[in-house]
């Protein structure tokens, strides 16, 4: 018998391998795709850094509402193409960030992931740290480039993609869509009304109400995530907020991930009511405590505040609630709420009102007695912006759960992509004329109009600017000319926009605005994602989607009428707004911020149709001119942290204001504790936490219950005066209705910098208290 001869051994080995693969499910799976999802912390510096979005120099980060994340999915054909989509809890994508992420991916994976098949999209929160873009106009208010903001985003994107890559397993994708009616209104309705009546009559609403959701199902683990695209601005948090926040879309993502964690795989995914609109995170913590209130108070009294003491960053990471509840062998559920054509869509759904009179603002100019500074949009939780953020986030979350539960249309077909770079400062566009002939027009070098400085009803500007200004004024022209006076060709090209800043022709100390932009199409079966580097208005997005859909479906059997075309806004780089030609003529904020002139949208439509045709025919497209890498030219004026200090006799982490003795709180109350702290820029606590609520289990074991990634816990940081080396951390816990009764304490983690430059981590805790 030769079973263990060399030949027999090879036969036995091959047979064993086949049996192993059959049992593993990796071979002979009926899944068409490999799918993988990943997520990583990109919160950034929670102190001293200007926030990106409102261009308000006084809006400086000073704490955390909840953390920001990069969430990624990869879809791959087992032996073919693959795509990567990353959703950032950031205001927008950055060309420089994209360049550096692609460099890292090429160093790690070769040509597997490139600028062609990787899309990086921002949710447009206006409550994240700025300074991570490379063009001057976008980093003026952050006092130049902020390397810490930039690095944490690049690192987080890379790590989220690496996670997704390492999680790749056979799986299925389902798509579903439905209407969400109460999460956005048009903030520039007078511009929308300038579109042709016959076009407007095709639509029921003046904003898009449809959410499109992908559900990812792993063959082994079941549902592992969802990504959806829906249109509404990230401006529920106002221009005076100073806490880092993912705004309504970041909140929705938190709610859905926590909802799934609560339900658990294998349970029914009903859209049941959730206390406070926020799922309980610590539902599996069942403290074994006395039921008698007096005994609870005695137990709490035995735990006085602990003095600040040395700690390690690893301790902060280990105590995170998500870390403690995570099943190590199972992929974490990842849910992303992505941005679409949000240009004129506001989450402040109650409308815009004058803060002096309470009356509605002027319809055409969004002014109050001629002043734009007094006109503000109101969210559904007015006057509480945190409540507005929760409500708009919860509305998106609930719709996403509904679509997730009912998703039955299976995605099938090719994975493919097309990408090119275009110089939008001088792009020729061929336009059809009514008599059947054609006209060739051009886009313009970037410029911003006077109405840009007026801001919007989500965040008004200052001085005497107003929306709908197509003339400008002499004083601001003098200011403009001091920086750069536009020539006649540029003035004529941008007409009827009166140019306030000729950013496309301003080159000192380096480029003020982009000119070379990427456009990209990603395809997964019948889902097509249009990656656009800006904010399309409602009608501009509709025209682009319709144009691409027509190319894909006209006489082509590969795509049927059920093709799903979504716009991923603020993707790969940022170039402000894109309006229709008719909206541009009105010159409200969005038109004044359409950089490349009145034919910008027509240029996008023309070039996306070329990409769609190439996608269908299998043809390649020219890569186009490469955008500049301006990293080495960046200037930063943000001073570093010199050192941190505490008063004599106090340690970092000591309570400076504790909870009262023998305290009992009810659900719905707010518990506030203050600690001697240090600047959060010393250590961002990435994947860790600055703040923690712990619950007592048994007699002496503290378990993490809520951290600074929770909606109910706010970490606020402050100095007594601007140049002080001393600082406080104020931690506010708004006790949710779903909190488990028991004994709790609040804990702070931080890192202090010495005069010699070394950084020491510390922690401290409050006295214990009872929650009934």
Coordinates of N, CA and C in Angstrom, one line a residue, residues 191-192 194-195 444-445 447-449 468-470 490-499 537 577-601:
X191 N -33.8 80.8 -5.7 CA -32.9 80.4 -6.8 C -33.5 79.2 -7.5
X192 N -34.0 78.2 -6.7 CA -34.7 77.0 -7.3 C -35.8 77.4 -8.2
X194 N -36.0 79.8 -10.1 CA -35.6 80.3 -11.4 C -35.3 79.2 -12.4
X195 N -35.4 77.9 -12.0 CA -35.3 76.8 -13.0 C -36.6 76.8 -13.8
X444 N -14.4 79.0 -16.4 CA -13.5 80.1 -16.0 C -12.6 79.7 -14.9
X445 N -11.5 80.4 -14.7 CA -10.7 80.3 -13.5 C -11.6 80.6 -12.3
X447 N -13.5 81.8 -9.1 CA -13.8 83.1 -8.4 C -15.0 83.0 -7.6
X448 N -15.0 83.8 -6.5 CA -16.2 83.8 -5.6 C -16.8 85.1 -5.6
X449 N -18.2 85.1 -5.6 CA -18.9 86.3 -5.8 C -19.2 87.0 -4.4
X468 N -28.0 87.0 -3.3 CA -28.8 87.6 -4.4 C -28.1 88.9 -4.9
X469 N -26.9 89.2 -4.5 CA -26.2 90.4 -5.0 C -25.5 90.1 -6.3
X470 N -26.0 90.7 -7.4 CA -25.4 90.5 -8.7 C -24.6 91.8 -9.1
X490 N -12.0 87.6 -17.3 CA -12.5 86.9 -16.2 C -13.8 87.4 -15.7
X491 N -14.0 88.8 -15.7 CA -15.2 89.4 -15.4 C -16.4 89.0 -16.3
X492 N -16.1 89.0 -17.6 CA -17.1 88.6 -18.6 C -17.4 87.1 -18.5
X493 N -16.4 86.3 -18.2 CA -16.6 84.8 -18.1 C -17.5 84.5 -16.9
X494 N -17.3 85.1 -15.8 CA -18.0 84.8 -14.6 C -19.4 85.5 -14.5
X495 N -19.7 86.4 -15.4 CA -21.0 87.2 -15.4 C -22.2 86.2 -15.3
X496 N -23.2 86.6 -14.5 CA -23.4 87.8 -13.8 C -22.9 87.9 -12.4
X497 N -21.9 87.0 -12.1 CA -21.3 87.0 -10.8 C -20.4 88.2 -10.6
X498 N -20.6 89.1 -9.7 CA -19.7 90.2 -9.4 C -18.6 89.6 -8.5
X499 N -17.3 89.6 -9.0 CA -16.2 88.9 -8.3 C -15.8 89.6 -7.1
X537 N -26.4 71.5 -6.1 CA -27.7 71.8 -5.6 C -28.7 70.7 -6.0
X577 N -19.4 74.9 -4.7 CA -20.7 74.6 -5.1 C -20.9 74.4 -6.7
X578 N -22.0 73.8 -7.0 CA -22.3 73.6 -8.4 C -23.8 73.9 -8.5
X579 N -24.2 74.9 -9.2 CA -25.7 75.2 -9.4 C -26.0 75.0 -10.9
X580 N -27.3 75.1 -11.2 CA -27.7 75.1 -12.6 C -27.4 76.5 -13.1
X581 N -27.5 76.6 -14.5 CA -27.2 77.9 -15.1 C -28.2 78.9 -14.6
X582 N -29.5 78.5 -14.4 CA -30.6 79.4 -14.0 C -30.4 79.9 -12.6
X583 N -30.0 79.0 -11.7 CA -29.7 79.3 -10.3 C -28.5 80.3 -10.2
X584 N -27.5 80.0 -11.0 CA -26.3 80.9 -11.1 C -26.7 82.3 -11.3
X585 N -27.7 82.5 -12.2 CA -28.1 83.9 -12.6 C -28.6 84.7 -11.4
X586 N -29.2 84.0 -10.4 CA -29.8 84.6 -9.2 C -28.7 85.1 -8.2
X587 N -27.6 84.4 -8.2 CA -26.4 84.8 -7.4 C -26.8 84.8 -5.9
X588 N -27.5 83.8 -5.4 CA -27.5 83.6 -4.0 C -26.2 82.9 -3.6
X589 N -26.1 82.5 -2.4 CA -24.8 82.0 -1.8 C -24.2 80.9 -2.7
X590 N -25.1 79.9 -3.1 CA -24.6 78.8 -3.9 C -24.1 79.2 -5.2
X591 N -24.8 80.1 -5.9 CA -24.4 80.6 -7.2 C -23.1 81.4 -7.1
X592 N -23.0 82.2 -6.1 CA -21.8 83.0 -5.9 C -20.6 82.1 -5.5
X593 N -20.8 80.9 -5.0 CA -19.8 79.9 -4.7 C -19.6 78.9 -5.7
X594 N -20.2 79.0 -6.9 CA -19.9 78.1 -8.0 C -18.7 78.7 -8.7
X595 N -17.6 78.1 -8.5 CA -16.3 78.7 -8.8 C -16.0 79.0 -10.2
X596 N -16.4 78.0 -11.1 CA -15.9 78.0 -12.4 C -16.9 78.6 -13.5
X597 N -17.8 79.4 -13.0 CA -18.7 80.2 -13.9 C -20.0 79.5 -14.2
X598 N -20.8 80.1 -15.0 CA -22.2 79.7 -15.2 C -22.3 78.4 -15.9
X599 N -21.2 77.9 -16.6 CA -21.3 76.6 -17.3 C -20.7 75.5 -16.6
X600 N -20.5 75.6 -15.3 CA -19.8 74.6 -14.5 C -20.6 73.3 -14.5
X601 N -21.9 73.3 -14.3 CA -22.7 72.1 -14.3 C -22.7 71.4 -15.7

